[in-house]
Amino acid sequence: MEPEELRLPLNPEAVVVRPVEGNIGAGLIWGILISIPLWISIFGWATGIMR
């Protein structure tokens, strides 16, 4: 086998470049959605100890 048969075809059109800002925005949204139940549980735990 020649080494060139093992290479994947490189198509510049097939490469999808995502903007960095979109990934950061999606990460922030997911982080906020995940952290809301955490903050609610911490608040409930704190108020339960104060009583």
Coordinates of C-alpha atoms in Angstrom, one line a residue:
M1 CA 0.0 0.0 0.0
E2 CA 1.2 3.4 -0.8
P3 CA 1.1 6.0 2.0
E4 CA -1.1 8.3 -0.2
E5 CA -3.9 5.7 -0.2
L6 CA -4.2 6.0 3.6
R7 CA -4.7 9.8 3.6
L8 CA -8.1 11.3 4.1
P9 CA -9.2 13.6 1.3
L10 CA -8.8 17.2 2.4
N11 CA -11.8 19.3 1.3
P12 CA -11.6 22.9 2.4
E13 CA -15.4 23.2 2.0
A14 CA -16.0 20.3 4.4
V15 CA -14.2 22.0 7.3
V16 CA -16.8 23.9 9.4
V17 CA -15.3 26.8 11.4
R18 CA -17.3 27.8 14.4
P19 CA -16.9 31.2 15.9
V20 CA -15.3 31.2 19.3
E21 CA -17.9 33.6 20.7
G22 CA -20.7 31.2 19.9
N23 CA -19.0 28.4 21.9
I24 CA -18.4 30.7 24.8
G25 CA -22.0 31.9 24.7
A26 CA -23.3 28.4 24.6
G27 CA -21.0 27.4 27.5
L28 CA -22.2 30.4 29.6
I29 CA -25.9 29.5 28.9
W30 CA -25.3 25.9 29.9
G31 CA -23.3 26.9 33.0
I32 CA -26.1 29.2 34.2
L33 CA -28.8 26.5 33.5
I34 CA -26.8 23.9 35.4
S35 CA -25.9 26.3 38.3
I36 CA -29.5 27.5 39.0
P37 CA -30.6 24.2 40.8
L38 CA -27.2 24.3 42.7
W39 CA -27.9 27.8 44.0
I40 CA -31.4 26.9 45.0
S41 CA -30.2 23.8 46.9
I42 CA -27.5 25.9 48.7
F43 CA -30.1 28.5 49.6
G44 CA -32.5 25.9 50.9
W45 CA -29.7 24.2 52.9
A46 CA -28.6 27.5 54.4
T47 CA -32.1 28.5 55.4
G48 CA -32.7 25.1 56.9
I49 CA -29.6 25.4 59.1
M50 CA -30.5 29.0 60.2
R51 CA -33.9 27.8 61.6

